[in-house]
Amino acid sequence: MTKIIEQFMPTLESSEVAVIDLPDGCSANLPDFTTEAYKDAYSRINAIVIEGEQEAHDNYISIGTLLPDKAEELKKLARMELKHMRGFTACGKNLGVEADMVFAKEFFSGLHGNFQKALSEGHLTTCFLIQAILIEAFAISAYHVYIRVADPFAKKITEGVVQDEYLHLNYGQEWLKANLGHCKEELMKANKENLPLIRSMLDEVSKDASTLHMDREELMEEFMIAYQDSLNEIGLDNREIARMALAAVV
Ligand code: PL3
Ligand code: FE2
Ligand code: FE2
């Protein structure tokens, strides 16, 4: 029996919880994975994820060239990204969908360009912010929302992937935390330039995401949670975090 737990407005004395039973094998509001509309949207979303995992692989390898003593560790992260990419490629195949890679390359081009520029200038803080914080938080939020509405095959794969993405987010967090004394200014500047790109990527993907029953507001909410938690872990105070988050709206 599947149980859905709904949380109502908590009162001072209690937080009421209702448990609704659904028949076995039945989950709330799953889309029909066989329709043309679903497959059409999936051809772009699946491509975005495949491209994102490939870019993540390349980015960790690139960061390793700036940090030779960490290159081996970073290669391990990169290898995980290739495994993710293969997993998501299998998800598309399983649904009979061909990923629109041309669309996905274009989708990532802004962030890709900014990462390459930072890399060529040796700006490690910017590289870590773009890859390990912004892209990983974007992936974590999207995968959490997707898991709730995915087909059973993709659900299993995505559940495995999302655990790894927390390790990646954590890796970047630790580096930024250890270097915060001298990287704060660059961090703020890089955030101002790159958070708006994540925001527009979320906007751009939201129509296709909604065809997959992924809600835009929910995506944003999950992103903001992962992003703010990680800035908090890095050691920024509430005012600094609020200032950084505001870059998404102004
Ligand atoms: C880093 O490890 C991976 C970066 C991937 C970024 C993905 C962003 C995903 C956006 C849209 C929706 C995801 C749904 C999943 C579908 C297979
Ligand atoms: Fe990944
Ligand atoms: Fe990752």
PDB file of C-alpha atoms and ligand atoms in Angstrom:
ATOM      1  CA  MET A   1       0.000   0.000   0.000  1.00  0.00           C
ATOM      2  CA  THR A   2       1.413   3.439  -0.940  1.00  0.00           C
ATOM      3  CA  LYS A   3       0.911   6.129   1.641  1.00  0.00           C
ATOM      4  CA  ILE A   4       0.755   9.825   0.898  1.00  0.00           C
ATOM      5  CA  ILE A   5       1.398  12.035   3.841  1.00  0.00           C
ATOM      6  CA  GLU A   6      -0.053  15.502   3.727  1.00  0.00           C
ATOM      7  CA  GLN A   7       1.096  18.130   6.134  1.00  0.00           C
ATOM      8  CA  PHE A   8      -1.472  20.734   7.082  1.00  0.00           C
ATOM      9  CA  MET A   9      -0.899  24.125   8.654  1.00  0.00           C
ATOM     10  CA  PRO A  10       0.651  23.391  12.014  1.00  0.00           C
ATOM     11  CA  THR A  11      -1.068  24.890  15.033  1.00  0.00           C
ATOM     12  CA  LEU A  12       0.645  25.802  18.282  1.00  0.00           C
ATOM     13  CA  GLU A  13      -0.295  22.475  19.881  1.00  0.00           C
ATOM     14  CA  SER A  14      -0.063  20.082  16.983  1.00  0.00           C
ATOM     15  CA  SER A  15       1.045  19.546  13.453  1.00  0.00           C
ATOM     16  CA  GLU A  16      -1.691  17.485  11.863  1.00  0.00           C
ATOM     17  CA  VAL A  17      -0.803  14.800   9.404  1.00  0.00           C
ATOM     18  CA  ALA A  18      -3.234  12.924   7.155  1.00  0.00           C
ATOM     19  CA  VAL A  19      -2.260   9.599   5.643  1.00  0.00           C
ATOM     20  CA  ILE A  20      -4.118   8.660   2.452  1.00  0.00           C
ATOM     21  CA  ASP A  21      -3.911   5.060   1.268  1.00  0.00           C
ATOM     22  CA  LEU A  22      -3.558   4.315  -2.437  1.00  0.00           C
ATOM     23  CA  PRO A  23      -3.866   0.851  -4.025  1.00  0.00           C
ATOM     24  CA  ASP A  24      -0.607  -1.080  -4.491  1.00  0.00           C
ATOM     25  CA  GLY A  25       1.534   0.016  -7.435  1.00  0.00           C
ATOM     26  CA  CYS A  26      -0.302   3.297  -7.692  1.00  0.00           C
ATOM     27  CA  SER A  27       1.421   6.610  -7.074  1.00  0.00           C
ATOM     28  CA  ALA A  28       0.059  10.110  -7.109  1.00  0.00           C
ATOM     29  CA  ASN A  29      -0.315  11.914 -10.416  1.00  0.00           C
ATOM     30  CA  LEU A  30       2.119  10.015 -12.613  1.00  0.00           C
ATOM     31  CA  PRO A  31       2.197  11.054 -16.272  1.00  0.00           C
ATOM     32  CA  ASP A  32       1.516   8.686 -19.183  1.00  0.00           C
ATOM     33  CA  PHE A  33       5.065   7.851 -20.310  1.00  0.00           C
ATOM     34  CA  THR A  34       3.915   6.555 -23.698  1.00  0.00           C
ATOM     35  CA  THR A  35       2.303   9.684 -25.186  1.00  0.00           C
ATOM     36  CA  GLU A  36       3.967  11.662 -27.977  1.00  0.00           C
ATOM     37  CA  ALA A  37       3.788  14.814 -25.838  1.00  0.00           C
ATOM     38  CA  TYR A  38       5.699  13.093 -23.029  1.00  0.00           C
ATOM     39  CA  LYS A  39       8.331  11.708 -25.386  1.00  0.00           C
ATOM     40  CA  ASP A  40       8.766  15.039 -27.139  1.00  0.00           C
ATOM     41  CA  ALA A  41       9.404  16.866 -23.851  1.00  0.00           C
ATOM     42  CA  TYR A  42      11.617  14.009 -22.674  1.00  0.00           C
ATOM     43  CA  SER A  43      13.806  14.290 -25.777  1.00  0.00           C
ATOM     44  CA  ARG A  44      14.915  17.733 -24.574  1.00  0.00           C
ATOM     45  CA  ILE A  45      14.972  17.126 -20.804  1.00  0.00           C
ATOM     46  CA  ASN A  46      16.862  13.865 -21.233  1.00  0.00           C
ATOM     47  CA  ALA A  47      19.364  15.613 -23.505  1.00  0.00           C
ATOM     48  CA  ILE A  48      19.857  18.403 -20.953  1.00  0.00           C
ATOM     49  CA  VAL A  49      20.653  15.866 -18.288  1.00  0.00           C
ATOM     50  CA  ILE A  50      23.009  13.862 -20.541  1.00  0.00           C
ATOM     51  CA  GLU A  51      24.794  17.048 -21.619  1.00  0.00           C
ATOM     52  CA  GLY A  52      24.895  18.291 -18.008  1.00  0.00           C
ATOM     53  CA  GLU A  53      26.554  15.087 -16.831  1.00  0.00           C
ATOM     54  CA  GLN A  54      29.075  15.241 -19.680  1.00  0.00           C
ATOM     55  CA  GLU A  55      29.877  18.887 -18.892  1.00  0.00           C
ATOM     56  CA  ALA A  56      30.221  18.006 -15.212  1.00  0.00           C
ATOM     57  CA  HIS A  57      32.729  15.296 -16.139  1.00  0.00           C
ATOM     58  CA  ASP A  58      34.757  17.703 -18.262  1.00  0.00           C
ATOM     59  CA  ASN A  59      34.591  20.416 -15.610  1.00  0.00           C
ATOM     60  CA  TYR A  60      35.974  18.204 -12.823  1.00  0.00           C
ATOM     61  CA  ILE A  61      38.815  17.079 -15.081  1.00  0.00           C
ATOM     62  CA  SER A  62      39.510  20.744 -15.913  1.00  0.00           C
ATOM     63  CA  ILE A  63      39.489  21.789 -12.249  1.00  0.00           C
ATOM     64  CA  GLY A  64      42.043  19.010 -11.670  1.00  0.00           C
ATOM     65  CA  THR A  65      44.453  20.729 -14.073  1.00  0.00           C
ATOM     66  CA  LEU A  66      44.428  23.774 -11.752  1.00  0.00           C
ATOM     67  CA  LEU A  67      44.780  21.610  -8.629  1.00  0.00           C
ATOM     68  CA  PRO A  68      47.354  18.928  -9.514  1.00  0.00           C
ATOM     69  CA  ASP A  69      47.469  17.439  -6.009  1.00  0.00           C
ATOM     70  CA  LYS A  70      43.685  16.930  -6.105  1.00  0.00           C
ATOM     71  CA  ALA A  71      43.574  15.703  -9.685  1.00  0.00           C
ATOM     72  CA  GLU A  72      43.076  12.043  -8.700  1.00  0.00           C
ATOM     73  CA  GLU A  73      40.133  12.822  -6.394  1.00  0.00           C
ATOM     74  CA  LEU A  74      38.601  15.014  -9.068  1.00  0.00           C
ATOM     75  CA  LYS A  75      39.010  12.246 -11.634  1.00  0.00           C
ATOM     76  CA  LYS A  76      36.931  10.022  -9.367  1.00  0.00           C
ATOM     77  CA  LEU A  77      34.131  12.600  -9.330  1.00  0.00           C
ATOM     78  CA  ALA A  78      34.425  12.920 -13.094  1.00  0.00           C
ATOM     79  CA  ARG A  79      34.113   9.163 -13.518  1.00  0.00           C
ATOM     80  CA  MET A  80      30.893   9.198 -11.494  1.00  0.00           C
ATOM     81  CA  GLU A  81      29.508  11.807 -13.894  1.00  0.00           C
ATOM     82  CA  LEU A  82      30.124   9.536 -16.873  1.00  0.00           C
ATOM     83  CA  LYS A  83      28.292   6.762 -15.063  1.00  0.00           C
ATOM     84  CA  HIS A  84      25.372   9.154 -14.512  1.00  0.00           C
ATOM     85  CA  MET A  85      25.430  10.065 -18.166  1.00  0.00           C
ATOM     86  CA  ARG A  86      25.208   6.411 -19.174  1.00  0.00           C
ATOM     87  CA  GLY A  87      22.362   5.875 -16.711  1.00  0.00           C
ATOM     88  CA  PHE A  88      20.307   8.724 -18.149  1.00  0.00           C
ATOM     89  CA  THR A  89      21.084   7.623 -21.698  1.00  0.00           C
ATOM     90  CA  ALA A  90      19.555   4.265 -20.761  1.00  0.00           C
ATOM     91  CA  CYS A  91      16.465   6.070 -19.391  1.00  0.00           C
ATOM     92  CA  GLY A  92      15.857   7.689 -22.778  1.00  0.00           C
ATOM     93  CA  LYS A  93      16.406   4.412 -24.634  1.00  0.00           C
ATOM     94  CA  ASN A  94      14.031   2.635 -22.265  1.00  0.00           C
ATOM     95  CA  LEU A  95      11.253   5.069 -23.263  1.00  0.00           C
ATOM     96  CA  GLY A  96      12.141   4.936 -26.965  1.00  0.00           C
ATOM     97  CA  VAL A  97      13.226   8.588 -27.009  1.00  0.00           C
ATOM     98  CA  GLU A  98      16.081  10.145 -28.959  1.00  0.00           C
ATOM     99  CA  ALA A  99      17.799  12.903 -26.979  1.00  0.00           C
ATOM    100  CA  ASP A 100      17.976  16.312 -28.703  1.00  0.00           C
ATOM    101  CA  MET A 101      21.663  16.992 -28.054  1.00  0.00           C
ATOM    102  CA  VAL A 102      21.809  20.098 -30.264  1.00  0.00           C
ATOM    103  CA  PHE A 103      19.204  21.734 -28.058  1.00  0.00           C
ATOM    104  CA  ALA A 104      21.055  20.678 -24.897  1.00  0.00           C
ATOM    105  CA  LYS A 105      24.422  22.059 -26.032  1.00  0.00           C
ATOM    106  CA  GLU A 106      22.797  25.412 -26.650  1.00  0.00           C
ATOM    107  CA  PHE A 107      21.012  25.181 -23.289  1.00  0.00           C
ATOM    108  CA  PHE A 108      24.368  24.921 -21.495  1.00  0.00           C
ATOM    109  CA  SER A 109      26.307  27.334 -23.696  1.00  0.00           C
ATOM    110  CA  GLY A 110      26.168  30.349 -21.342  1.00  0.00           C
ATOM    111  CA  LEU A 111      27.426  28.478 -18.294  1.00  0.00           C
ATOM    112  CA  HIS A 112      29.875  26.547 -20.442  1.00  0.00           C
ATOM    113  CA  GLY A 113      31.393  29.783 -21.753  1.00  0.00           C
ATOM    114  CA  ASN A 114      31.664  31.310 -18.288  1.00  0.00           C
ATOM    115  CA  PHE A 115      33.320  28.173 -16.918  1.00  0.00           C
ATOM    116  CA  GLN A 116      35.849  28.061 -19.768  1.00  0.00           C
ATOM    117  CA  LYS A 117      36.687  31.726 -19.266  1.00  0.00           C
ATOM    118  CA  ALA A 118      37.228  31.253 -15.529  1.00  0.00           C
ATOM    119  CA  LEU A 119      39.338  28.170 -16.211  1.00  0.00           C
ATOM    120  CA  SER A 120      41.576  29.973 -18.684  1.00  0.00           C
ATOM    121  CA  GLU A 121      42.099  32.754 -16.142  1.00  0.00           C
ATOM    122  CA  GLY A 122      42.831  30.284 -13.330  1.00  0.00           C
ATOM    123  CA  HIS A 123      39.788  31.439 -11.342  1.00  0.00           C
ATOM    124  CA  LEU A 124      39.237  28.330  -9.237  1.00  0.00           C
ATOM    125  CA  THR A 125      36.597  29.907  -7.002  1.00  0.00           C
ATOM    126  CA  THR A 126      34.435  30.682 -10.010  1.00  0.00           C
ATOM    127  CA  CYS A 127      34.969  27.185 -11.425  1.00  0.00           C
ATOM    128  CA  PHE A 128      33.911  25.582  -8.136  1.00  0.00           C
ATOM    129  CA  LEU A 129      30.912  27.868  -7.775  1.00  0.00           C
ATOM    130  CA  ILE A 130      29.674  27.152 -11.305  1.00  0.00           C
ATOM    131  CA  GLN A 131      30.198  23.386 -11.271  1.00  0.00           C
ATOM    132  CA  ALA A 132      30.095  22.149  -7.704  1.00  0.00           C
ATOM    133  CA  ILE A 133      27.547  24.572  -6.275  1.00  0.00           C
ATOM    134  CA  LEU A 134      25.260  25.936  -9.003  1.00  0.00           C
ATOM    135  CA  ILE A 135      25.191  22.976 -11.399  1.00  0.00           C
ATOM    136  CA  GLU A 136      25.119  20.360  -8.647  1.00  0.00           C
ATOM    137  CA  ALA A 137      22.360  22.180  -6.730  1.00  0.00           C
ATOM    138  CA  PHE A 138      20.412  22.462  -9.997  1.00  0.00           C
ATOM    139  CA  ALA A 139      20.872  18.727 -10.612  1.00  0.00           C
ATOM    140  CA  ILE A 140      19.925  17.808  -7.026  1.00  0.00           C
ATOM    141  CA  SER A 141      16.750  19.889  -7.150  1.00  0.00           C
ATOM    142  CA  ALA A 142      15.713  18.582 -10.567  1.00  0.00           C
ATOM    143  CA  TYR A 143      16.428  14.963  -9.668  1.00  0.00           C
ATOM    144  CA  HIS A 144      14.465  15.187  -6.417  1.00  0.00           C
ATOM    145  CA  VAL A 145      11.433  16.533  -8.224  1.00  0.00           C
ATOM    146  CA  TYR A 146      11.847  14.046 -11.087  1.00  0.00           C
ATOM    147  CA  ILE A 147      12.068  11.011  -8.776  1.00  0.00           C
ATOM    148  CA  ARG A 148       8.497  11.717  -7.628  1.00  0.00           C
ATOM    149  CA  VAL A 149       7.082  11.442 -11.166  1.00  0.00           C
ATOM    150  CA  ALA A 150       9.561   9.238 -13.053  1.00  0.00           C
ATOM    151  CA  ASP A 151       8.897   5.858 -14.674  1.00  0.00           C
ATOM    152  CA  PRO A 152      10.101   2.995 -12.439  1.00  0.00           C
ATOM    153  CA  PHE A 153      13.284   2.367 -14.461  1.00  0.00           C
ATOM    154  CA  ALA A 154      14.373   6.025 -14.422  1.00  0.00           C
ATOM    155  CA  LYS A 155      13.342   6.439 -10.791  1.00  0.00           C
ATOM    156  CA  LYS A 156      15.784   3.781  -9.666  1.00  0.00           C
ATOM    157  CA  ILE A 157      18.633   5.251 -11.682  1.00  0.00           C
ATOM    158  CA  THR A 158      17.947   8.805 -10.530  1.00  0.00           C
ATOM    159  CA  GLU A 159      17.809   7.756  -6.876  1.00  0.00           C
ATOM    160  CA  GLY A 160      21.341   6.369  -7.191  1.00  0.00           C
ATOM    161  CA  VAL A 161      22.592   9.462  -9.022  1.00  0.00           C
ATOM    162  CA  VAL A 162      21.239  12.024  -6.569  1.00  0.00           C
ATOM    163  CA  GLN A 163      23.290  10.507  -3.717  1.00  0.00           C
ATOM    164  CA  ASP A 164      26.478  11.054  -5.735  1.00  0.00           C
ATOM    165  CA  GLU A 165      25.514  14.643  -6.512  1.00  0.00           C
ATOM    166  CA  TYR A 166      25.494  15.436  -2.803  1.00  0.00           C
ATOM    167  CA  LEU A 167      29.102  14.199  -2.628  1.00  0.00           C
ATOM    168  CA  HIS A 168      30.005  16.550  -5.474  1.00  0.00           C
ATOM    169  CA  LEU A 169      28.235  19.512  -3.890  1.00  0.00           C
ATOM    170  CA  ASN A 170      30.007  18.695  -0.651  1.00  0.00           C
ATOM    171  CA  TYR A 171      33.399  18.548  -2.347  1.00  0.00           C
ATOM    172  CA  GLY A 172      33.001  22.072  -3.713  1.00  0.00           C
ATOM    173  CA  GLN A 173      31.628  23.297  -0.431  1.00  0.00           C
ATOM    174  CA  GLU A 174      34.658  22.030   1.463  1.00  0.00           C
ATOM    175  CA  TRP A 175      37.090  23.675  -0.933  1.00  0.00           C
ATOM    176  CA  LEU A 176      35.278  27.007  -0.801  1.00  0.00           C
ATOM    177  CA  LYS A 177      34.997  26.803   2.983  1.00  0.00           C
ATOM    178  CA  ALA A 178      38.735  26.188   3.354  1.00  0.00           C
ATOM    179  CA  ASN A 179      39.501  29.095   1.021  1.00  0.00           C
ATOM    180  CA  LEU A 180      36.789  31.528   2.107  1.00  0.00           C
ATOM    181  CA  GLY A 181      39.318  33.912   3.657  1.00  0.00           C
ATOM    182  CA  HIS A 182      40.583  34.957   0.252  1.00  0.00           C
ATOM    183  CA  CYS A 183      37.803  33.930  -2.153  1.00  0.00           C
ATOM    184  CA  LYS A 184      34.721  35.757  -0.874  1.00  0.00           C
ATOM    185  CA  GLU A 185      34.911  38.653  -3.279  1.00  0.00           C
ATOM    186  CA  GLU A 186      35.355  36.389  -6.302  1.00  0.00           C
ATOM    187  CA  LEU A 187      32.555  34.142  -5.018  1.00  0.00           C
ATOM    188  CA  MET A 188      30.108  37.068  -4.847  1.00  0.00           C
ATOM    189  CA  LYS A 189      31.071  38.322  -8.278  1.00  0.00           C
ATOM    190  CA  ALA A 190      30.861  34.876  -9.892  1.00  0.00           C
ATOM    191  CA  ASN A 191      27.494  34.304  -8.260  1.00  0.00           C
ATOM    192  CA  LYS A 192      26.137  37.578  -9.621  1.00  0.00           C
ATOM    193  CA  GLU A 193      27.164  36.558 -13.103  1.00  0.00           C
ATOM    194  CA  ASN A 194      26.044  32.938 -12.994  1.00  0.00           C
ATOM    195  CA  LEU A 195      22.994  32.584 -10.739  1.00  0.00           C
ATOM    196  CA  PRO A 196      20.849  34.528 -13.261  1.00  0.00           C
ATOM    197  CA  LEU A 197      21.867  31.945 -15.882  1.00  0.00           C
ATOM    198  CA  ILE A 198      20.587  29.118 -13.665  1.00  0.00           C
ATOM    199  CA  ARG A 199      17.377  31.081 -13.201  1.00  0.00           C
ATOM    200  CA  SER A 200      16.855  31.433 -16.948  1.00  0.00           C
ATOM    201  CA  MET A 201      17.734  27.777 -17.504  1.00  0.00           C
ATOM    202  CA  LEU A 202      15.046  26.855 -14.987  1.00  0.00           C
ATOM    203  CA  ASP A 203      12.592  29.101 -16.817  1.00  0.00           C
ATOM    204  CA  GLU A 204      13.543  27.628 -20.159  1.00  0.00           C
ATOM    205  CA  VAL A 205      13.075  24.050 -19.015  1.00  0.00           C
ATOM    206  CA  SER A 206       9.870  24.616 -17.082  1.00  0.00           C
ATOM    207  CA  LYS A 207       7.390  24.010 -19.915  1.00  0.00           C
ATOM    208  CA  ASP A 208       8.885  20.638 -20.833  1.00  0.00           C
ATOM    209  CA  ALA A 209       9.303  19.833 -17.144  1.00  0.00           C
ATOM    210  CA  SER A 210       5.604  20.423 -16.549  1.00  0.00           C
ATOM    211  CA  THR A 211       4.772  17.906 -19.296  1.00  0.00           C
ATOM    212  CA  LEU A 212       6.739  15.449 -17.130  1.00  0.00           C
ATOM    213  CA  HIS A 213       4.577  16.613 -14.182  1.00  0.00           C
ATOM    214  CA  MET A 214       7.507  18.479 -12.650  1.00  0.00           C
ATOM    215  CA  ASP A 215       6.310  21.706 -11.124  1.00  0.00           C
ATOM    216  CA  ARG A 216       8.286  24.911 -11.737  1.00  0.00           C
ATOM    217  CA  GLU A 217       7.734  26.339  -8.271  1.00  0.00           C
ATOM    218  CA  GLU A 218       8.769  23.060  -6.715  1.00  0.00           C
ATOM    219  CA  LEU A 219      11.947  23.041  -8.816  1.00  0.00           C
ATOM    220  CA  MET A 220      12.797  26.554  -7.679  1.00  0.00           C
ATOM    221  CA  GLU A 221      12.059  25.769  -4.084  1.00  0.00           C
ATOM    222  CA  GLU A 222      14.269  22.666  -4.121  1.00  0.00           C
ATOM    223  CA  PHE A 223      17.024  24.612  -5.841  1.00  0.00           C
ATOM    224  CA  MET A 224      16.933  27.419  -3.287  1.00  0.00           C
ATOM    225  CA  ILE A 225      17.109  24.912  -0.434  1.00  0.00           C
ATOM    226  CA  ALA A 226      20.181  23.113  -1.836  1.00  0.00           C
ATOM    227  CA  TYR A 227      21.848  26.410  -2.826  1.00  0.00           C
ATOM    228  CA  GLN A 228      21.275  28.212   0.470  1.00  0.00           C
ATOM    229  CA  ASP A 229      22.195  25.176   2.565  1.00  0.00           C
ATOM    230  CA  SER A 230      25.453  24.924   0.739  1.00  0.00           C
ATOM    231  CA  LEU A 231      26.305  28.627   1.131  1.00  0.00           C
ATOM    232  CA  ASN A 232      25.571  28.207   4.803  1.00  0.00           C
ATOM    233  CA  GLU A 233      27.955  25.221   4.993  1.00  0.00           C
ATOM    234  CA  ILE A 234      30.642  27.261   3.237  1.00  0.00           C
ATOM    235  CA  GLY A 235      30.422  29.704   6.129  1.00  0.00           C
ATOM    236  CA  LEU A 236      28.483  32.675   4.793  1.00  0.00           C
ATOM    237  CA  ASP A 237      26.121  34.482   7.132  1.00  0.00           C
ATOM    238  CA  ASN A 238      22.401  35.004   6.552  1.00  0.00           C
ATOM    239  CA  ARG A 239      22.823  38.491   5.141  1.00  0.00           C
ATOM    240  CA  GLU A 240      25.460  37.348   2.659  1.00  0.00           C
ATOM    241  CA  ILE A 241      23.309  34.401   1.603  1.00  0.00           C
ATOM    242  CA  ALA A 242      20.264  36.633   1.135  1.00  0.00           C
ATOM    243  CA  ARG A 243      22.344  39.051  -0.928  1.00  0.00           C
ATOM    244  CA  MET A 244      23.621  36.215  -3.089  1.00  0.00           C
ATOM    245  CA  ALA A 245      20.163  34.667  -3.574  1.00  0.00           C
ATOM    246  CA  LEU A 246      18.775  38.040  -4.636  1.00  0.00           C
ATOM    247  CA  ALA A 247      20.978  37.853  -7.726  1.00  0.00           C
ATOM    248  CA  ALA A 248      18.399  35.385  -9.051  1.00  0.00           C
ATOM    249  CA  VAL A 249      15.612  37.958  -9.043  1.00  0.00           C
ATOM    250  CA  VAL A 250      17.242  41.312  -9.821  1.00  0.00           C
TER     251      VAL A 250
HETATM  252  C1  PL3 B   1      25.919  17.188 -12.406  1.00  0.00           C
HETATM  253  O1  PL3 B   1      26.351  16.045 -11.851  1.00  0.00           O
HETATM  254  C2  PL3 B   1      24.863  16.997 -13.384  1.00  0.00           C
HETATM  255  C3  PL3 B   1      24.299  18.212 -14.004  1.00  0.00           C
HETATM  256  C4  PL3 B   1      23.018  18.024 -14.690  1.00  0.00           C
HETATM  257  C5  PL3 B   1      22.117  19.211 -14.698  1.00  0.00           C
HETATM  258  C6  PL3 B   1      20.741  18.827 -14.944  1.00  0.00           C
HETATM  259  C7  PL3 B   1      19.665  19.820 -14.871  1.00  0.00           C
HETATM  260  C8  PL3 B   1      18.355  19.200 -15.092  1.00  0.00           C
HETATM  261  C9  PL3 B   1      17.204  19.985 -15.493  1.00  0.00           C
HETATM  262  C10 PL3 B   1      15.897  19.401 -15.778  1.00  0.00           C
HETATM  263  C11 PL3 B   1      15.125  18.273 -15.343  1.00  0.00           C
HETATM  264  C12 PL3 B   1      15.629  16.944 -14.881  1.00  0.00           C
HETATM  265  C13 PL3 B   1      14.813  15.738 -14.966  1.00  0.00           C
HETATM  266  C14 PL3 B   1      15.526  14.443 -15.118  1.00  0.00           C
HETATM  267  C15 PL3 B   1      15.137  13.715 -16.347  1.00  0.00           C
HETATM  268  C16 PL3 B   1      15.939  12.558 -16.807  1.00  0.00           C
HETATM  269 FE   FE2 B   2      26.121  13.776 -12.057  1.00  0.00          FE
HETATM  270 FE   FE2 B   3      27.695  15.773 -10.056  1.00  0.00          FE
END
